[in-house]
PDB file of C-alpha atoms in Angstrom:
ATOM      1  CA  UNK S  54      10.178 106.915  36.080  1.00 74.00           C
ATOM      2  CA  UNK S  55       9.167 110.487  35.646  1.00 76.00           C
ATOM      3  CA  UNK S  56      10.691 112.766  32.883  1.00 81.00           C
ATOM      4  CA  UNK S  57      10.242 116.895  32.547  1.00 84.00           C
ATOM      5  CA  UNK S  58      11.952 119.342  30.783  1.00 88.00           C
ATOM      6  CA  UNK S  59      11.700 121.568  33.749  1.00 89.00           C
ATOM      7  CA  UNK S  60      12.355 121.289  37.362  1.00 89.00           C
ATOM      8  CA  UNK S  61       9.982 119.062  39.674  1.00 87.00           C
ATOM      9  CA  UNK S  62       8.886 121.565  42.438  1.00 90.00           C
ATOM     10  CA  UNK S  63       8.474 120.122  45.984  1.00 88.00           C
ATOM     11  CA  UNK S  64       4.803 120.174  45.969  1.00 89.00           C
ATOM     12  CA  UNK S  65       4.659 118.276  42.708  1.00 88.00           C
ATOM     13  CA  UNK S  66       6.738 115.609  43.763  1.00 88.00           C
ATOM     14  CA  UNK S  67       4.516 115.131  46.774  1.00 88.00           C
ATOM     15  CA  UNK S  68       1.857 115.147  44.557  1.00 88.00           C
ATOM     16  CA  UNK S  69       3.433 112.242  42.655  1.00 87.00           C
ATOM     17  CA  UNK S  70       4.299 110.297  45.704  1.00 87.00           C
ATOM     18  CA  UNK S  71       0.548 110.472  46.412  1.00 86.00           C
ATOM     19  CA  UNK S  72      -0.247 109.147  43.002  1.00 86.00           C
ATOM     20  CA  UNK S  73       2.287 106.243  43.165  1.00 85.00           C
ATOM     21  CA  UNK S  74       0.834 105.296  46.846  1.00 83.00           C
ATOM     22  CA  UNK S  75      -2.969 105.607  45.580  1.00 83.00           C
ATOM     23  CA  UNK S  76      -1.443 103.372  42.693  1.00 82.00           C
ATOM     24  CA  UNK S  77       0.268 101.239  43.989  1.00 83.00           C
ATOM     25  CA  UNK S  78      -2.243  98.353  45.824  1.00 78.00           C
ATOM     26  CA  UNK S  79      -4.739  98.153  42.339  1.00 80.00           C
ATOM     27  CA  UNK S  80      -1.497  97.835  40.266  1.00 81.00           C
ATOM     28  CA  UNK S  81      -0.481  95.562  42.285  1.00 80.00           C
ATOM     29  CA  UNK S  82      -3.506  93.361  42.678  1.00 74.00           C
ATOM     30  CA  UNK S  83      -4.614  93.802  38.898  1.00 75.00           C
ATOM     31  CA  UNK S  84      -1.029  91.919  38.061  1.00 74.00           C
ATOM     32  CA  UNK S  85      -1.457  89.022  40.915  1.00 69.00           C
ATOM     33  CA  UNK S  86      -5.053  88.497  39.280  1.00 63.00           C
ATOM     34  CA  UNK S  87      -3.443  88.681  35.613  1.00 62.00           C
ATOM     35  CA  UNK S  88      -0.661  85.963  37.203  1.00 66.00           C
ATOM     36  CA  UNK S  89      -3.249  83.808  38.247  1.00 55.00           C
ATOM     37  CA  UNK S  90      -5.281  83.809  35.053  1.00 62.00           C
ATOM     38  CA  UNK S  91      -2.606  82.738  32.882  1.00 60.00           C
ATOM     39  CA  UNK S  92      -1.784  80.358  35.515  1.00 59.00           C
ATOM     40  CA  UNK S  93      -5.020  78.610  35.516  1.00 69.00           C
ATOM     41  CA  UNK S  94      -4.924  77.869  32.090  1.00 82.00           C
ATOM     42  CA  UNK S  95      -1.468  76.843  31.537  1.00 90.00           C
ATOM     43  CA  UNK S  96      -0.619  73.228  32.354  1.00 91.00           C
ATOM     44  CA  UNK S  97       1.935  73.231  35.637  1.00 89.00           C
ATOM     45  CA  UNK S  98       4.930  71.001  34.232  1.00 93.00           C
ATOM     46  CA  UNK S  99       5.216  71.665  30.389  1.00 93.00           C
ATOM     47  CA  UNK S 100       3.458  75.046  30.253  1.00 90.00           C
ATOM     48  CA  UNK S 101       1.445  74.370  27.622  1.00 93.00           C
ATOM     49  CA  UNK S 102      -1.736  75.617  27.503  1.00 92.00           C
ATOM     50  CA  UNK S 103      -4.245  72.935  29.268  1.00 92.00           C
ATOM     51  CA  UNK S 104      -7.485  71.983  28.384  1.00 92.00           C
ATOM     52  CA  UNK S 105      -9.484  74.622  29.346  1.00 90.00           C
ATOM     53  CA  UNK S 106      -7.324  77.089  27.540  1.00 92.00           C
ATOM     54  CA  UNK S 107      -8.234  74.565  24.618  1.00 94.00           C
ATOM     55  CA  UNK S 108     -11.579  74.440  24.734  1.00 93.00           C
ATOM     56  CA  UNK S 109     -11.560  78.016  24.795  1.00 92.00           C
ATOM     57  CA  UNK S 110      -9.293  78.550  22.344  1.00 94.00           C
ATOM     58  CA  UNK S 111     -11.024  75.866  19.763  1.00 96.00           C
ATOM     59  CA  UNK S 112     -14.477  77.274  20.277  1.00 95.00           C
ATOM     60  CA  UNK S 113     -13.299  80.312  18.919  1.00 94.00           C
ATOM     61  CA  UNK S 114     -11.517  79.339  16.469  1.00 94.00           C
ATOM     62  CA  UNK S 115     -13.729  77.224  14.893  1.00 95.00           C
ATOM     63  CA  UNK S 116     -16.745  80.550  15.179  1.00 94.00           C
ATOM     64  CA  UNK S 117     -13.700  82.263  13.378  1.00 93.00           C
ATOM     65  CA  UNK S 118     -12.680  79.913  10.672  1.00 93.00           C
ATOM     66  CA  UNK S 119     -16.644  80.023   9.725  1.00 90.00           C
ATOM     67  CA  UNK S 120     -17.575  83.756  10.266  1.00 91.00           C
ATOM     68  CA  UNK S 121     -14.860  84.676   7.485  1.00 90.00           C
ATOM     69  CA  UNK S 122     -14.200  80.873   5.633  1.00 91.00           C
ATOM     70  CA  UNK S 123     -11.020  80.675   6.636  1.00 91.00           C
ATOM     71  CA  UNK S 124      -9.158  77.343   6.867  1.00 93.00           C
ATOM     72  CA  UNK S 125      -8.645  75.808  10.550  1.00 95.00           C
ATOM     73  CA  UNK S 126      -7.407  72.052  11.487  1.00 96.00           C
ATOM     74  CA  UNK S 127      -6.628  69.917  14.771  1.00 97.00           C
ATOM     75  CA  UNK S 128      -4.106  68.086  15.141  1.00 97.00           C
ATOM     76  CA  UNK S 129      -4.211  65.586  18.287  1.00 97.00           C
ATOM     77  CA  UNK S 130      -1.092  63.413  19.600  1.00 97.00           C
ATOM     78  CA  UNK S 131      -0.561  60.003  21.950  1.00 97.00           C
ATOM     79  CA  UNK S 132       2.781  59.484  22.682  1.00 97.00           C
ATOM     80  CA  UNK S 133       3.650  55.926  21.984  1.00 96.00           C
ATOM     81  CA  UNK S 134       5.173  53.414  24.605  1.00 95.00           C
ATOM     82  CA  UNK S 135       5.363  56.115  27.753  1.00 96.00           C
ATOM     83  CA  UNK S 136       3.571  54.043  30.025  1.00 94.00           C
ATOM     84  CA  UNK S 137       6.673  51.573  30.329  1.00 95.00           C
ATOM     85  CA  UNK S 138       8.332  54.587  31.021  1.00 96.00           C
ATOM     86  CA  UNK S 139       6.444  55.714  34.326  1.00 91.00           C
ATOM     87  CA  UNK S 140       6.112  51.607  35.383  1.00 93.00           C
ATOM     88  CA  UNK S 141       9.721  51.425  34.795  1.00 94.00           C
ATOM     89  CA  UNK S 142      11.952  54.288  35.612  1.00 94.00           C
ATOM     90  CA  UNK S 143       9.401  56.218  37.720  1.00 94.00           C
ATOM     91  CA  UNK S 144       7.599  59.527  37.403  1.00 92.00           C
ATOM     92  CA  UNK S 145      10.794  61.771  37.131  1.00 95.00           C
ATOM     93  CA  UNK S 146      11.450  59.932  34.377  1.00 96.00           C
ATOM     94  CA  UNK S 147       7.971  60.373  32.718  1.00 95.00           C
ATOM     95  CA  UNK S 148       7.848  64.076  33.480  1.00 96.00           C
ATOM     96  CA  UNK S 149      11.557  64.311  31.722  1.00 97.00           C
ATOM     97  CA  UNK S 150      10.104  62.936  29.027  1.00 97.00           C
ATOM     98  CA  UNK S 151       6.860  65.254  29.039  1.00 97.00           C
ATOM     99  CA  UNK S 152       8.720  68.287  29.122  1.00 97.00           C
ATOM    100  CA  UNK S 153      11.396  67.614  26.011  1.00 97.00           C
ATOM    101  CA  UNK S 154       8.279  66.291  23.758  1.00 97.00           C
ATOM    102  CA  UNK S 155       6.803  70.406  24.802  1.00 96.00           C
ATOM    103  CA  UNK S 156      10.548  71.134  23.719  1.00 95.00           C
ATOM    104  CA  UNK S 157      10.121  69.566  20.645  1.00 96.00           C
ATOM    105  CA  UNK S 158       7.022  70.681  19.640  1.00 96.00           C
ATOM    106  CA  UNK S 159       7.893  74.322  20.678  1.00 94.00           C
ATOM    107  CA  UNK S 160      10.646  73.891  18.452  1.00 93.00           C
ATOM    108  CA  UNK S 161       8.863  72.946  15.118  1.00 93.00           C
ATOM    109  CA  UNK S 162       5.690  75.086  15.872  1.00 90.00           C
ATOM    110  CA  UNK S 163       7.457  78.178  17.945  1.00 74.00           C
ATOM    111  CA  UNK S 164       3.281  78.779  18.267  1.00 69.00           C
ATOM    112  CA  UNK S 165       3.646  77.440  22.227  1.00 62.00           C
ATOM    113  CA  UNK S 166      -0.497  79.578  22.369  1.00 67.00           C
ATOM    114  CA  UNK S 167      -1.649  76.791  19.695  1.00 92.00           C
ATOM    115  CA  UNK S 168      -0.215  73.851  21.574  1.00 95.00           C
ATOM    116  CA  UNK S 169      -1.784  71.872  24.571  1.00 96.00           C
ATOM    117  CA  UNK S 170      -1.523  69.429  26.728  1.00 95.00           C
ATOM    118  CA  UNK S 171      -5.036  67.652  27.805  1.00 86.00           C
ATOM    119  CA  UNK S 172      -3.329  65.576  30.278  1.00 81.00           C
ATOM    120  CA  UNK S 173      -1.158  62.536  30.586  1.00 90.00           C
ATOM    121  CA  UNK S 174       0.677  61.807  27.537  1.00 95.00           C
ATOM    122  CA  UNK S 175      -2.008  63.926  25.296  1.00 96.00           C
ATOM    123  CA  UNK S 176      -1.333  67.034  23.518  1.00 97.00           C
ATOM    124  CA  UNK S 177      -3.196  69.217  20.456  1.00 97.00           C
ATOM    125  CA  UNK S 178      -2.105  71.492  18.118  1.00 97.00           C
ATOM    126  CA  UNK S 179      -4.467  74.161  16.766  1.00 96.00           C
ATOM    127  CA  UNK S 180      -3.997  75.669  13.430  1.00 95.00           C
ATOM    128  CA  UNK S 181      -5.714  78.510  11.921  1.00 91.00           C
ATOM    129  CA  UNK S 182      -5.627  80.770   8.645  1.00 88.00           C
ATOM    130  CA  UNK S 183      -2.555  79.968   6.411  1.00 85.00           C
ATOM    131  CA  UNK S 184      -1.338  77.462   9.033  1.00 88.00           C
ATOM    132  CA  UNK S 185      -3.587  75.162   8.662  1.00 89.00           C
ATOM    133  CA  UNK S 186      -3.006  74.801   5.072  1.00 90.00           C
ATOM    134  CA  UNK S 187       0.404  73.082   5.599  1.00 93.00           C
ATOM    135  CA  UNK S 188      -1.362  70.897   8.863  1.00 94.00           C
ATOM    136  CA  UNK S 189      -0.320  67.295   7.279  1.00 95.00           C
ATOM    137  CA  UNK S 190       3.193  68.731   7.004  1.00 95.00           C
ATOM    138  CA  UNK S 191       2.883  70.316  10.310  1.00 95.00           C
ATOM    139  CA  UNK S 192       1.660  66.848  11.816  1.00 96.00           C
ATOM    140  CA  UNK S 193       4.822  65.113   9.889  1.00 96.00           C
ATOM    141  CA  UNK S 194       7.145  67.270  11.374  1.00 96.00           C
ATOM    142  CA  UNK S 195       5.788  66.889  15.126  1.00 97.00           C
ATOM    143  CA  UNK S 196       6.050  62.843  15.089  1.00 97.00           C
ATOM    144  CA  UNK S 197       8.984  63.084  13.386  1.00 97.00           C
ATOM    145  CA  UNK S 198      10.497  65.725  15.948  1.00 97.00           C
ATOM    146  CA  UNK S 199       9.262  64.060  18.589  1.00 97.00           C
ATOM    147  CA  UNK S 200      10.669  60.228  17.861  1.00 96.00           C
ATOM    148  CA  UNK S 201      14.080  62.427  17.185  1.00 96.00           C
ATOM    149  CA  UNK S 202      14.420  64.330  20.574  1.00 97.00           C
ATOM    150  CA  UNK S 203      16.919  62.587  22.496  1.00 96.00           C
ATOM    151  CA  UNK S 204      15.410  62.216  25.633  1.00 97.00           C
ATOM    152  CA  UNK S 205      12.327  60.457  23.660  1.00 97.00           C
ATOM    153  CA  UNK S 206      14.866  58.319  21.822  1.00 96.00           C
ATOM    154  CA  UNK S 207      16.926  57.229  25.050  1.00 96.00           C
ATOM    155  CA  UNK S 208      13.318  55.808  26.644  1.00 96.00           C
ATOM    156  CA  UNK S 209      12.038  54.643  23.091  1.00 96.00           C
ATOM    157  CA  UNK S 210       9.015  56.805  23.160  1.00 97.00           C
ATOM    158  CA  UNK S 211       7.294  58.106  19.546  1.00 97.00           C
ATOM    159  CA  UNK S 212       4.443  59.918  18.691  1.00 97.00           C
ATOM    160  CA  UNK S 213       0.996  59.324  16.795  1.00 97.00           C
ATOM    161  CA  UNK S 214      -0.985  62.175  15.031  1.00 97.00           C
ATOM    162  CA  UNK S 215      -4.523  62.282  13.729  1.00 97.00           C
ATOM    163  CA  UNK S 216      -5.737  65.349  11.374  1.00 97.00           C
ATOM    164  CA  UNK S 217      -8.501  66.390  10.721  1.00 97.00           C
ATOM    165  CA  UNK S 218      -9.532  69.679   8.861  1.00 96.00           C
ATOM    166  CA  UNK S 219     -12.854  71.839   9.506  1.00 95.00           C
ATOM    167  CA  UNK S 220     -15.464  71.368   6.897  1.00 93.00           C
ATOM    168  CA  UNK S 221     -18.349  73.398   5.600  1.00 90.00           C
ATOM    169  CA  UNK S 222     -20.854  74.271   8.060  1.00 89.00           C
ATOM    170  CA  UNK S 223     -18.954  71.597  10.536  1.00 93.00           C
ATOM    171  CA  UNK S 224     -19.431  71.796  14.283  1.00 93.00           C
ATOM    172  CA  UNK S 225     -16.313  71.795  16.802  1.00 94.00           C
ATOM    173  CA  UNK S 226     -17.296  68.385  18.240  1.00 94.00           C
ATOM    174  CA  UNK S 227     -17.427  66.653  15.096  1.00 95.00           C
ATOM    175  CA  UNK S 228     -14.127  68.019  13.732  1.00 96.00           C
ATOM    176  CA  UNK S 229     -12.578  67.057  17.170  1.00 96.00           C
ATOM    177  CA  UNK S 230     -14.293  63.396  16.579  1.00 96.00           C
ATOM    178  CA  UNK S 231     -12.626  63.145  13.008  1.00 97.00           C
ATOM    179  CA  UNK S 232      -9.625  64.166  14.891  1.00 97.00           C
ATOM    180  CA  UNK S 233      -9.631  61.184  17.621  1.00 96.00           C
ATOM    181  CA  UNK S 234     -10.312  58.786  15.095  1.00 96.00           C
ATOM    182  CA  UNK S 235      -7.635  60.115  12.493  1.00 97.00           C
ATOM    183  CA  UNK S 236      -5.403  59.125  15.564  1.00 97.00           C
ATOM    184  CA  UNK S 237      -7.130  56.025  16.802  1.00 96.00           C
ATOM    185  CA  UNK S 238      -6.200  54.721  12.959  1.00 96.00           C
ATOM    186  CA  UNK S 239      -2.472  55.921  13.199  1.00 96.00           C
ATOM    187  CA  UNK S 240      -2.135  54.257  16.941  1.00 95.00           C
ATOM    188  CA  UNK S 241      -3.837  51.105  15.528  1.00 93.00           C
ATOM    189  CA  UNK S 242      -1.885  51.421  12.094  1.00 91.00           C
ATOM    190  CA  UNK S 243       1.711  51.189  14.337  1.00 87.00           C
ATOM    191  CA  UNK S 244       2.115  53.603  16.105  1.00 90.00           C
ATOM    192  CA  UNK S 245       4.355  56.703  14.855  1.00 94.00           C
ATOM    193  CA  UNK S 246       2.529  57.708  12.426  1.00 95.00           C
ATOM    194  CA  UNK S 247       0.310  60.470  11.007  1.00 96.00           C
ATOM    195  CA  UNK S 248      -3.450  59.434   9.258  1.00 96.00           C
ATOM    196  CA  UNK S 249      -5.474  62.256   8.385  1.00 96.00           C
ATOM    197  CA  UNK S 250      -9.464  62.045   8.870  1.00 95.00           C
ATOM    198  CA  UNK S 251     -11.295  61.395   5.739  1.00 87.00           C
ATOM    199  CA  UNK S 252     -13.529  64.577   4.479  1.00 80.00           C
ATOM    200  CA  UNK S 253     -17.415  64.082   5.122  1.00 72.00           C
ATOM    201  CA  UNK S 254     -19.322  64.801   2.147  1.00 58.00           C
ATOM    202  CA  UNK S 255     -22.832  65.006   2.243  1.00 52.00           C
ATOM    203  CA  UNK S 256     -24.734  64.994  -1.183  1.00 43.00           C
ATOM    204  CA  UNK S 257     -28.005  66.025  -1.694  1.00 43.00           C
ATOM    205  CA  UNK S 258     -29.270  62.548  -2.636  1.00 41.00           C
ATOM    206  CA  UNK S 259     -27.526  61.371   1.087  1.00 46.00           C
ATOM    207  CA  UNK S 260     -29.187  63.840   3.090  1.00 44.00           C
ATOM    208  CA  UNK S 261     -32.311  62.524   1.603  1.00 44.00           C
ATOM    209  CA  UNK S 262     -31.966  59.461   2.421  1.00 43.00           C
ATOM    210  CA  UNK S 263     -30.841  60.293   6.108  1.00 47.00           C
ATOM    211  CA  UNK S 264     -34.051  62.281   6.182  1.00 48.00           C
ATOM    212  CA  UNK S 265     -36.245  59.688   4.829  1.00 45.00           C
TER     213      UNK S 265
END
């Protein structure tokens, strides 16, 4: 769309039509490549990001969270009793189910950049800044919203959560460990349920010893 306040002479619009042909093929191609990028690191049923865009994502975030000591948490999630659901009503049924626990959590978070799905029934929630302040409540209101979703509720499928905030001076691998375990504990404590990972502290005295 051109606009002038006066009139387009004959040359100049030849001129444009030049322009819009020269244009036209990088345009073009710069958008297909920008397609395929977001493509390749969103996951292909829910649309989640995937776990590249995670391990992206969380790499910087973590660098972030120390540069300028801000607060930054993970949040990781097993759904609870979908295998029964693939064995017994087939994948359609397991990818219905997929796609309304992305609903739900699209719904509490409306952050669908911080959410991800790793694969299967596995999915992560990064929070950053004043976000992560309110994680355990965040991670409360996932399981819960999950369990609740109608689709989940008609195949009896829940949720577990483990939490785990980032520490002083704490890599990304070993917040993403306290993570897993946070929800190894809430699969093994029953399954819908939140535990959040213990704080390492390290005293003087205990480095010490681990030195000595």
């Amino acid at each position: 769309v051109y606009q002038s306040d006066t009139p387009v002479s004959p040359l100049q619009q030849r001129r444009l039509a030049e322009l819009e042909t020269q244009w036209l093929f990088p345009l073009r191609n710069g958008l297909i490549v920008t397609r395929l990028q977001q493509l390749a690191l969103k996951d292909t049923l829910t649309g989640l990001g995937n776990r590249r865009f995670f391990d992206d994502a969380f790499a910087k975030a973590v660098l972030l969270s120390a540069r300028k000591q801000l607060p930054c948490a993970l949040i990781l999630l097993d759904l609870d009793n979908f295998k029964p659901v693939n064995d017994q009503h087939g994948h359609h049924a397991g990818d219905e189910v997929l796609l309304s626990v992305a609903d739900a959590m699209r719904q509490t978070l409306r952050l669908s950049d911080n959410i991800f799905r790793f694969g299967g029934d596995e999915f992560a929630v990064l929070l950053t800044a004043e976000d992560a302040l309110s994680a355990e409540l965040v991670a409360h209101r996932l399981v819960k919203a999950i369990s609740q979703h109608h689709t989940c509720e008609k195949y009896g499928v829940s949720a577990s959560a483990g939490l785990a905030q980032l520490q002083s001076e704490e890599q990304g691998l070993a917040l993403f460990q306290r993570a897993d375990d946070a929800l190894y504990q809430a699969k093994q404590a029953g399954k819908n349920a939140v535990k959040v990972a213990q704080a390492t502290i390290r005293t003087d005295c205990q480095s010490a010893l681990a030195k000595a």
